[in-house]
Structure formats: structure tokens, C-alpha cells
Coordinates of C-alpha atoms in Angstrom, one line a residue:
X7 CA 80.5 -47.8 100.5
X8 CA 78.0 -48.3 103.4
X9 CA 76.7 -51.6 101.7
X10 CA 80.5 -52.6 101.2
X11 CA 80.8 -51.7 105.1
X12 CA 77.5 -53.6 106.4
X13 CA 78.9 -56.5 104.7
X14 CA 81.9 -56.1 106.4
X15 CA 81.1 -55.9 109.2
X16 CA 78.3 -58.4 108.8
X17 CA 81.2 -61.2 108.1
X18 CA 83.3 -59.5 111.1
X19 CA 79.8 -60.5 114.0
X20 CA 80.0 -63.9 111.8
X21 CA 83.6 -64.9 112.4
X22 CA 82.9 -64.2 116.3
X23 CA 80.7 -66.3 116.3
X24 CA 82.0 -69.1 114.4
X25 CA 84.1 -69.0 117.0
X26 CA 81.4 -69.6 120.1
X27 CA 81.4 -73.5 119.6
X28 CA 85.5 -73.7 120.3
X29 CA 85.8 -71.1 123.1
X30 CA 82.6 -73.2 124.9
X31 CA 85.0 -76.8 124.5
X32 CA 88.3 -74.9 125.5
X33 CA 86.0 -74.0 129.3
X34 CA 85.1 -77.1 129.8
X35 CA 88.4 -78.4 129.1
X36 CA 90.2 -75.7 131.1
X37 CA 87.6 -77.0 134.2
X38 CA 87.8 -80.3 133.6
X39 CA 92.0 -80.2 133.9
X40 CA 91.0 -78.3 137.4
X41 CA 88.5 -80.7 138.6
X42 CA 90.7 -83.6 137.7
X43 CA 94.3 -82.0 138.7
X44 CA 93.5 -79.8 141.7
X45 CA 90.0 -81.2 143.5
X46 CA 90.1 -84.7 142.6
X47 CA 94.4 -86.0 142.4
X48 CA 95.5 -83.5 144.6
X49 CA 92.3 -82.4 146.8
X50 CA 90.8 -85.3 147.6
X51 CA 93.1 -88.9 146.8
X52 CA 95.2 -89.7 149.7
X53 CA 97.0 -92.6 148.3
X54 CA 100.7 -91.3 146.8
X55 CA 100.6 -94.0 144.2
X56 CA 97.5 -94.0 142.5
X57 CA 97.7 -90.1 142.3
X58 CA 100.9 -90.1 140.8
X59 CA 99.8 -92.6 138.6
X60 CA 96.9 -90.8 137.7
X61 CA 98.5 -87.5 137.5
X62 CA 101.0 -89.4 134.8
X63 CA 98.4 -91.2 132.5
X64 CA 95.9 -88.0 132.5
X65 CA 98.6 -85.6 131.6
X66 CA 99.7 -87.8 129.1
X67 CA 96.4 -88.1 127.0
X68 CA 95.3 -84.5 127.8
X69 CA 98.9 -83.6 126.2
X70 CA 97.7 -85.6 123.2
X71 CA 94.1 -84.2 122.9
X72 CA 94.8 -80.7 122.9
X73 CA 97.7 -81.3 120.2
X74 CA 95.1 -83.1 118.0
X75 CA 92.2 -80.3 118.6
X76 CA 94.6 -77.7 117.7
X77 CA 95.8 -79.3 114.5
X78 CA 91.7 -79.8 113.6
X79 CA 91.5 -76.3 114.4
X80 CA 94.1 -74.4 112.8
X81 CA 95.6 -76.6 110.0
X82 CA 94.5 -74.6 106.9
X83 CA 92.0 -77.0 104.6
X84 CA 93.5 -77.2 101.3
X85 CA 92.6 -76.0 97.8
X86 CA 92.5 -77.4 94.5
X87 CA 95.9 -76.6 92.2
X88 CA 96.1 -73.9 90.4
X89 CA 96.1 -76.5 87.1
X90 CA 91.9 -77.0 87.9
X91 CA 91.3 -73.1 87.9
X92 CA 90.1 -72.0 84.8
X93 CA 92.5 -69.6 82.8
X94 CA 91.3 -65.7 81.6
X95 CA 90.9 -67.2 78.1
X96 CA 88.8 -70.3 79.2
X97 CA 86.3 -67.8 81.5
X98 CA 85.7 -65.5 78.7
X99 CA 84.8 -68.3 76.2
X100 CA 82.6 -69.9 78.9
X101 CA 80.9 -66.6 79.5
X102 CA 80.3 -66.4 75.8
X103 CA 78.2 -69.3 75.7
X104 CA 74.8 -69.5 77.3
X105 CA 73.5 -72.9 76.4
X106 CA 74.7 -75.0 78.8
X107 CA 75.6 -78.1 76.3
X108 CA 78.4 -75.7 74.7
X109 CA 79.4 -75.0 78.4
X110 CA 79.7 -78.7 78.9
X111 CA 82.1 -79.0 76.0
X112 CA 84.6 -76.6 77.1
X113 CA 84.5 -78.1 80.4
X114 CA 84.9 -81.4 78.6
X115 CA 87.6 -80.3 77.0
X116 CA 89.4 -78.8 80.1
X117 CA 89.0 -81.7 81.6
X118 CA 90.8 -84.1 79.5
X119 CA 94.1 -83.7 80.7
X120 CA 93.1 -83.2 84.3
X121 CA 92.7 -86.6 86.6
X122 CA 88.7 -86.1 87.4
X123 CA 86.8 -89.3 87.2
X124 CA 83.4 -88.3 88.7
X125 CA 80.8 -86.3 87.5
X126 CA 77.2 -84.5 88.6
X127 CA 74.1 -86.8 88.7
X128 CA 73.4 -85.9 85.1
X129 CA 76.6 -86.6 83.9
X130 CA 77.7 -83.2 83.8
X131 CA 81.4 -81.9 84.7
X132 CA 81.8 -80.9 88.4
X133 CA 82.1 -77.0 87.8
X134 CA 82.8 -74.5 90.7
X135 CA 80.6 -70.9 89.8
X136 CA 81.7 -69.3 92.7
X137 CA 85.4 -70.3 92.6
X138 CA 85.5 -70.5 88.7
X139 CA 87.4 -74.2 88.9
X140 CA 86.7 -77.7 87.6
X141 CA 86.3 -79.5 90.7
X142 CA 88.8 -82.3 91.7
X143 CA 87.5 -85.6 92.3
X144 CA 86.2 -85.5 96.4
X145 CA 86.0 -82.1 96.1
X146 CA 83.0 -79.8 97.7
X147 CA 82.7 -75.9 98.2
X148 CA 81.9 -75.2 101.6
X149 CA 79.2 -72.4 102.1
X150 CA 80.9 -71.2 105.7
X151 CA 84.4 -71.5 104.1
X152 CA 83.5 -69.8 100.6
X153 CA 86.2 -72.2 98.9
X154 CA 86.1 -75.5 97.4
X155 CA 88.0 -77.9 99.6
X156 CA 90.0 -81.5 99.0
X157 CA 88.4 -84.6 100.1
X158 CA 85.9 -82.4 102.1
X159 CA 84.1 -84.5 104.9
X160 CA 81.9 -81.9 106.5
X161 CA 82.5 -78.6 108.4
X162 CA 82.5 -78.9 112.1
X163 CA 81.4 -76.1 113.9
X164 CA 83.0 -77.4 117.0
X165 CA 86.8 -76.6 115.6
X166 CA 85.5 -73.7 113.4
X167 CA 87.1 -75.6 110.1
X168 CA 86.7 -77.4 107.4
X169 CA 87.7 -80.9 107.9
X170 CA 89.3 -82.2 104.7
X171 CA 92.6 -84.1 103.0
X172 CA 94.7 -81.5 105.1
X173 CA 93.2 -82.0 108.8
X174 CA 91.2 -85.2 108.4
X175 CA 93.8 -87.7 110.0
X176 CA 94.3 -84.6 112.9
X177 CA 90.2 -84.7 113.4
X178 CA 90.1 -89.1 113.9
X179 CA 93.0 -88.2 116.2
X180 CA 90.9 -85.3 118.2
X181 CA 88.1 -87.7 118.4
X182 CA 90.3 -90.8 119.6
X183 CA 91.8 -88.8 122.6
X184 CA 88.6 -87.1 123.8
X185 CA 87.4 -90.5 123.3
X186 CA 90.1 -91.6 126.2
X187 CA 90.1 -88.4 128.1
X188 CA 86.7 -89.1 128.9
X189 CA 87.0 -92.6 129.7
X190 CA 89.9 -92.1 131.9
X191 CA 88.1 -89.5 133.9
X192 CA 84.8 -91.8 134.4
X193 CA 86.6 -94.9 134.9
X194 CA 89.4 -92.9 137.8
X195 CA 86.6 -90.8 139.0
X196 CA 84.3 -93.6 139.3
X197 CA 85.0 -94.7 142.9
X198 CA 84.6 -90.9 144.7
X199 CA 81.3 -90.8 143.0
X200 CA 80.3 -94.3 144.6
X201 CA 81.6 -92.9 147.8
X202 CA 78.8 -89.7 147.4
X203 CA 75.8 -92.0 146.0
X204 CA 76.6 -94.9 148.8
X205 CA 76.9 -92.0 151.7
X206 CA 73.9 -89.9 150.9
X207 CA 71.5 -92.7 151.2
X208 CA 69.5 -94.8 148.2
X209 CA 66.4 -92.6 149.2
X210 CA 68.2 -88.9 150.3
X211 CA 71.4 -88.8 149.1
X212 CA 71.9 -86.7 152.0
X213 CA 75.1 -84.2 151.6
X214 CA 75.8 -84.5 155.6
X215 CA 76.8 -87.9 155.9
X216 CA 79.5 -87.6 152.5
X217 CA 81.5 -85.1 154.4
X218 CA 83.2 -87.7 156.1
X219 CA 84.7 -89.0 152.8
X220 CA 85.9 -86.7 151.0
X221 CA 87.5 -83.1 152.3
X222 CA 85.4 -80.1 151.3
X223 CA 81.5 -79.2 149.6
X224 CA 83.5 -77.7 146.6
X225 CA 85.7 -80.9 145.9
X226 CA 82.3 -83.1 145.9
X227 CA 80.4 -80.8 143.2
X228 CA 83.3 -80.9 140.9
X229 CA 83.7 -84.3 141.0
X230 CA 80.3 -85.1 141.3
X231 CA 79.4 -83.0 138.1
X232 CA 83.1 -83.8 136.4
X233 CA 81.6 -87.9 136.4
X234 CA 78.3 -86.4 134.7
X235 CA 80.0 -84.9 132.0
X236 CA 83.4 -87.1 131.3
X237 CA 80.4 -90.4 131.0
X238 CA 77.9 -88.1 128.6
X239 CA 80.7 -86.8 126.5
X240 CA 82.0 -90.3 125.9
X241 CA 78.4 -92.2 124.8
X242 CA 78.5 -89.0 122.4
X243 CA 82.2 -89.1 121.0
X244 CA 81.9 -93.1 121.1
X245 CA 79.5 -93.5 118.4
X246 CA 81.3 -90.2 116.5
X247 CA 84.5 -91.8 116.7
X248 CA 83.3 -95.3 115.5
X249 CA 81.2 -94.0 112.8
X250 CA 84.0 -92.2 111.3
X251 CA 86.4 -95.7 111.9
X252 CA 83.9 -97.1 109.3
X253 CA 84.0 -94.4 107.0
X254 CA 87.9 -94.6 106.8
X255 CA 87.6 -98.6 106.3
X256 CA 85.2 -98.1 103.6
X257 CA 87.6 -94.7 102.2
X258 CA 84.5 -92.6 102.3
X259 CA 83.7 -89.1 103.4
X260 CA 81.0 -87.9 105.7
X261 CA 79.6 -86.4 101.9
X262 CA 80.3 -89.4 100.1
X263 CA 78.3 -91.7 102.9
X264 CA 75.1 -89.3 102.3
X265 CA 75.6 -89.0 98.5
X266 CA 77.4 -91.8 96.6
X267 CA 79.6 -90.4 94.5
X268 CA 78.7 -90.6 90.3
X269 CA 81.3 -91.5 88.1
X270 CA 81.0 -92.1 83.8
X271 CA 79.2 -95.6 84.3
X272 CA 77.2 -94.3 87.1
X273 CA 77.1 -94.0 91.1
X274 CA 79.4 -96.3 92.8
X275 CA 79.7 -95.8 96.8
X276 CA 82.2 -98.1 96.7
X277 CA 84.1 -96.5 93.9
X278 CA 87.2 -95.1 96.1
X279 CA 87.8 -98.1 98.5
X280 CA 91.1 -100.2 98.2
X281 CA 90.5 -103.0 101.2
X282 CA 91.2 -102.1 104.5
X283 CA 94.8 -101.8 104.3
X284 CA 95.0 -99.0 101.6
X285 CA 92.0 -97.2 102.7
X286 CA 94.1 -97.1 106.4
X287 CA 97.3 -95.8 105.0
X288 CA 95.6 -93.2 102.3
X289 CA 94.5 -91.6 105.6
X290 CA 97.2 -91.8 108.1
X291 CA 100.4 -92.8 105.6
X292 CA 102.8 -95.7 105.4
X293 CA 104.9 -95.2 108.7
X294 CA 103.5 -96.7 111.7
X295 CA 105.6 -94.1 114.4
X296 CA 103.4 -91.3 112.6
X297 CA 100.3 -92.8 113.1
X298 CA 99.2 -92.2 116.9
X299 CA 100.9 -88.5 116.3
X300 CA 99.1 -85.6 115.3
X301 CA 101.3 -84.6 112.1
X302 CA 100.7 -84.8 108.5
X303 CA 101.5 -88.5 106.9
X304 CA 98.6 -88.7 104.5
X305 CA 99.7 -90.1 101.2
X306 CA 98.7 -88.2 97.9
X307 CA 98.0 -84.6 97.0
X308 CA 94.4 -84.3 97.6
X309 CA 93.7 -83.7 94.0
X310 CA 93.5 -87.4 92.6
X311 CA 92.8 -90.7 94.0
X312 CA 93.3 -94.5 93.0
X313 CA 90.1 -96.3 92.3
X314 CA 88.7 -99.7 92.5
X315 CA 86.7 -99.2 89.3
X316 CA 87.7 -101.2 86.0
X317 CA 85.0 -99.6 83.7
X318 CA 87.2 -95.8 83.7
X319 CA 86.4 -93.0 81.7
X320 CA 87.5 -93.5 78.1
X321 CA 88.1 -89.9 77.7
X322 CA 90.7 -89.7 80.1
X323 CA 94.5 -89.5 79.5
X324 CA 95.0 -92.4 81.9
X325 CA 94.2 -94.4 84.8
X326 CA 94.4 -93.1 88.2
X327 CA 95.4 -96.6 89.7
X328 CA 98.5 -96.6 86.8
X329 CA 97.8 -100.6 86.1
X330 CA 97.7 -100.1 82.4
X331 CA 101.2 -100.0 81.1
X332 CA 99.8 -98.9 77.7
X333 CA 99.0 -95.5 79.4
X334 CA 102.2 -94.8 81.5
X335 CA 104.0 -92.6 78.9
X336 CA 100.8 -90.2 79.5
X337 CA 101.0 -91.0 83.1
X338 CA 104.4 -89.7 82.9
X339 CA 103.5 -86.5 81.4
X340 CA 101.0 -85.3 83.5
X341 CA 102.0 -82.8 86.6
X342 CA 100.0 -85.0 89.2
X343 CA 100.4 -85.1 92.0
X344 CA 102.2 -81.5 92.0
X345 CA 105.1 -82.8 94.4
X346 CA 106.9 -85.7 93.9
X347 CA 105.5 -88.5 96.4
X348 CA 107.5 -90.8 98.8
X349 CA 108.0 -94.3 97.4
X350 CA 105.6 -95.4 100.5
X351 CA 103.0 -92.8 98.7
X352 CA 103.7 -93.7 95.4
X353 CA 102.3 -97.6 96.0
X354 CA 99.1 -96.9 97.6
X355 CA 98.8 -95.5 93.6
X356 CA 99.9 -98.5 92.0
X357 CA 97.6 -101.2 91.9
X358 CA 98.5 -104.6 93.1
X359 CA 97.9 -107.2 90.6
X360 CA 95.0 -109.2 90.6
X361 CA 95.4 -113.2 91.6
X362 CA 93.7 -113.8 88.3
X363 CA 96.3 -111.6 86.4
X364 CA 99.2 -112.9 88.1
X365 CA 98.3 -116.5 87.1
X366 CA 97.7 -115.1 83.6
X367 CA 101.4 -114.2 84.0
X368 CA 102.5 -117.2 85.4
X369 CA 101.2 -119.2 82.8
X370 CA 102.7 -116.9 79.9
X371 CA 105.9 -117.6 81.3
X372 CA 105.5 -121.6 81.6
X373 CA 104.3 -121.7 78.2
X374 CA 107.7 -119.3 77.2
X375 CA 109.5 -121.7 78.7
X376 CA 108.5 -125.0 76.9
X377 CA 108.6 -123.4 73.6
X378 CA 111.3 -120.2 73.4
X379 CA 110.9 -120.3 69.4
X380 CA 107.4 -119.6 69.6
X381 CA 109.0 -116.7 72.3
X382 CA 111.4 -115.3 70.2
X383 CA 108.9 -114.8 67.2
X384 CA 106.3 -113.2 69.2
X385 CA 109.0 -111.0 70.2
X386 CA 110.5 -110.0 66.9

């Protein structure tokens, strides 16, 4: 029992302080709303206008920022389908075997009617010990977490989760409004810290003479010191935010940018990008009104994704991308994606035709047309 209860309570002191990181950014939120709100707006601006103009915008995007950071925070990450778990029967014959070849083949065999498409850098099946599952294609076991999570992009101690599929469009949108929050409070608080730099003197910045412009010694610190922090905080989330813009144009995770991922033919970084468009919409869906909003509209089911690869593995049932209409009857019969997807889901996983196959097409038809004997014989 007592190494049962040290580990215990060993986890317990560790989930406290998991949670240091998030407790630390809801302060300095909580002081920056009364900097901004109480000592700047209502303290210290004189004009009726611009504060209720900037009383209006703030809350607005502050609104918005904490409903994104709680949706990072507490949106649970997601887990492969019960359908990549091994079964009792599978785990026992796995145990059985000790070289790791025959291990290989029951995976292999496992994972022929299962959409995974990439493998370890030997070539190997993606196999979770600790979770006892056949891991989905983007899928990573988080140490912190203990579980294997979809499309995992790192784990961000700052909202104590996993950010994955489930959260990921909810953490570009946390980033995005911090983003603004910031700039709005340099770029409105701006001015009243001119006012303190200009009236102290170039050489003193003597406190004395900035009385005059602006109410109270407690009004110029916060605002003094809410400047400092809004302009560091946004050189800080700028380069975050647009480094993670490129990793959704390119449809890669923060994993998959460190560690190309290896599919049959070998590593392709590239393997999981669909243009611009499609890599856009995998992450924050079809419908435009849902995009600015922090509320699921990813399309898919985290557990398979199209690919821009033409060279597939043979030994699968079928194509993720569905192009080949030789292989839709086994398309049919598989149970992925678990739910049933929205048509506007359901075409980011159809490939559009190529310009080269649609010409092909064209031309069949043209040639139908001048000669419908030779048509109806190819038909019969």
C-alpha cells in the first residue's frame, strides 16, 4: 500500500503543479482587465468617446480570448477508437511471441483493415506499449497525458493540455486573440505612455513633472508597466501565432514539422498537405460563420486523413483520398470515420480530379462520340 500511496500522492503535487503555468496567465489577465478598465478607460481618459470606444472594442476581444483559452484548456483531447485497441485475443498472442518480426506480423495483420498509412523509421507498425493500441496515423502518446492522442501537436504547459484534433482550431484561436488583446492595449495605451516618457525628461524621466497629466502615482505604474507587458507579449505570440499559420497551410503538426512523418515508400513531410484551401478547412471546417468562433467545426474523425501521396500502401483495403473507384465497395465497408460526416466533411475526403485526368476524361468522351459502335462494344 505505501508505494501505491506515494505514487499517489506523487501524481496529486504533480497535477498542482501542472496547473502553475495557467493560474500565472489567468493573474496577469485578471490585472491587465483592471489596468485597462479601471486606471486607464475610466481613471485616467477624459474624452467620453474614445473611452467608450475603447471600453467597446476591448471588451469585445477580451470576450473572445478568454472563450478560446478556456476551450484550449478544458476541451478533452481525443483518443483513438476503440477499433485500433488491441482485443484480449490479439494481446495474448502478441505476448506469446518474443521475436519482434512475429510481433510485426500480427500487427501487420491488425492493421490491414484499419486506415494507417505511416509507419516507424524502420518500417515498422506504429504500436502503443503503454496504451496496447495500433496507433492512428498523426497519432503520439503524450508522456504528461499518459494517453495516445489524435493529430497531437505538442503539449502546452501554458493551458495544462494536450493540444490535438479536438482543441487545435480552439489553440490558433487563443493565440489570434491574445495576439489582438495585446496589440489593442499597446497601440490604445500608447499615447499615456508618451505622456510619462515626454514629461519625465529624455535624461530623468522625472515622476514630478508627469503628475500634471495623468490623475494619481498608482494609475501611471499600471499603465506604465501594462505598455511593457501588452508590447513583450505580442513580439512573443506574433511569431507563435505565425509559425503555427504556416503549419496549418502546409497541414502539419508541431511533431510532424520536427519529424517528417514515414509512410511505405518513405518520409514525406509533405505527405498530408491538400493546397491551401483543404489544409484551411481540415482545421477550422467548411462554414465560414464558425470559423472566427471558438467551437468545434473540424472536418474528419481524427483517426484518418486524405493524402496527397499516389504511391499508397498496397497492403491496404483502400485509399484514404477514395479516388479509386475500383476500391469503393471496400471503402464502403469499413467503419471509418465512426460517425457519419457532413457532406461539407465528406469532400475534403474526396479528391478532386486532376487537370490531366479530367482531360483524359474529356477526350474518352469525344472519341465515344465520333464512334458509338466502338462505345457500345467496349461496353458489352
Amino acid at each position: 500500500m505505501a508505494p501505491s500511496g506515494s505514487r499517489s500522492i506523487k501524481r496529486g503535487c504533480q497535477r498542482v503543479l501542472y496547473w502553475i503555468p495557467v493560474l500565472f496567465i489567468a493573474l496577469i489577465v485578471a490585472w491587465s482587465y483592471y489596468a485597462y478598465v479601471l486606471q486607464l478607460c475610466i481613471e485616467s481618459i477624459e474624452d467620453t468617446g474614445e473611452k467608450v470606444v475603447y471600453l467597446l472594442v476591448y471588451h469585445v476581444v477580451f470576450i473572445m480570448f478568454v472563450w478560446a483559452y478556456w476551450q484550449t484548456i478544458f476541451t478533452k483531447p481525443m483518443n483513438p477508437l476503440k477499433e485500433f485497441h488491441l482485443s484480449h485475443s490479439d494481446k495474448e498472442l502478441l505476448e506469446r511471441e518474443d521475436r519482434g518480426e512475429s510481433q510485426q506480423e500480427i500487427l501487420r495483420r491488425i492493421a490491414k483493415d484499419l486506415p494507417i498509412y505511416t509507419r516507424t523509421n524502420s518500417g515498422a507498425i506504429r504500436f502503443c506499449d503503454r496504451c496496447q493500441l495500433l496507433k492512428p496515423d498523426r497519432c503520439h502518446h503524450c508522456s504528461v497525458c499518459d494517453k495516445c492522442i489524435l493529430k497531437m501537436d505538442h503539449h502546452c504547459p501554458w493551458v495544462n493540455n494536450c493540444v490535438g484534433f479536438a482543441n487545435y482550431k480552439f489553440f490558433m484561436l487563443f493565440l489570434l486573440y491574445s495576439l489582438l488583446y495585446c496589440l489593442f492595449i499597446t497601440a490604445t495605451d500608447l499615447q499615456y505612455f508618451i505622456k510619462f516618457w515626454t514629461a519625465g525628461g529624455r535624461a530623468h524621466f522625472r515622476l514630478k513633472e508627469y503628475l500634471n497629466g495623468l490623475p494619481d502615482t498608482q494609475a501611471k505604474f499600471h499603465i506604465l508597466f501594462l505598455f511593457f507587458s501588452a508590447s513583450m507579449f505580442s513580439v512573443s505570440l506574433a511569431s507563435l501565432f505565425i509559425y503555427h499559420c504556416w503549419l496549418v497551410c502546409k497541414n502539419r503538426s508541431t511533431l510532424e514539422a520536427v519529424r517528417s512523418p514515414v509512410f511505405r515508400h518513405g518520409t514525406d513531410k509533405n505527405g498530408f498537405s491538400l493546397g491551401f484551401s483543404k489544409n484551411f478547412r481540415q482545421v477550422f471546417g467548411d462554414e465560414v460563420k464558425y470559423w472566427p468562433i471558438p467551437v468545434f467545426s473540424s472536418l474528419g474523425d481524427g483517426c484518418s486523413f486524405p493524402t496527397c501521396l499516389v504511391n499508397l500502401d498496397p497492403e491496404q483495403p483502400s485509399s484514404p483520398t477514395g479516388s479509386n473507384p475500383t476500391n469503393k465497395s471496400a471503402a464502403e465497408g469499413r467503419q471509418f470515420p465512426s460517425k457519419p460526416l457532413r457532406e461539407s466533411q465528406s469532400r475534403l475526403l474526396t479528391s478532386t480530379p486532376s487537370w490531366s485526368e479530367n482531360e483524359t476524361a474529356t477526350d474518352k468522351d469525344r472519341k465515344g462520340a465520333s464512334n458509338p459502335g466502338m462505345t457500345i462494344e467496349n461496353e458489352a
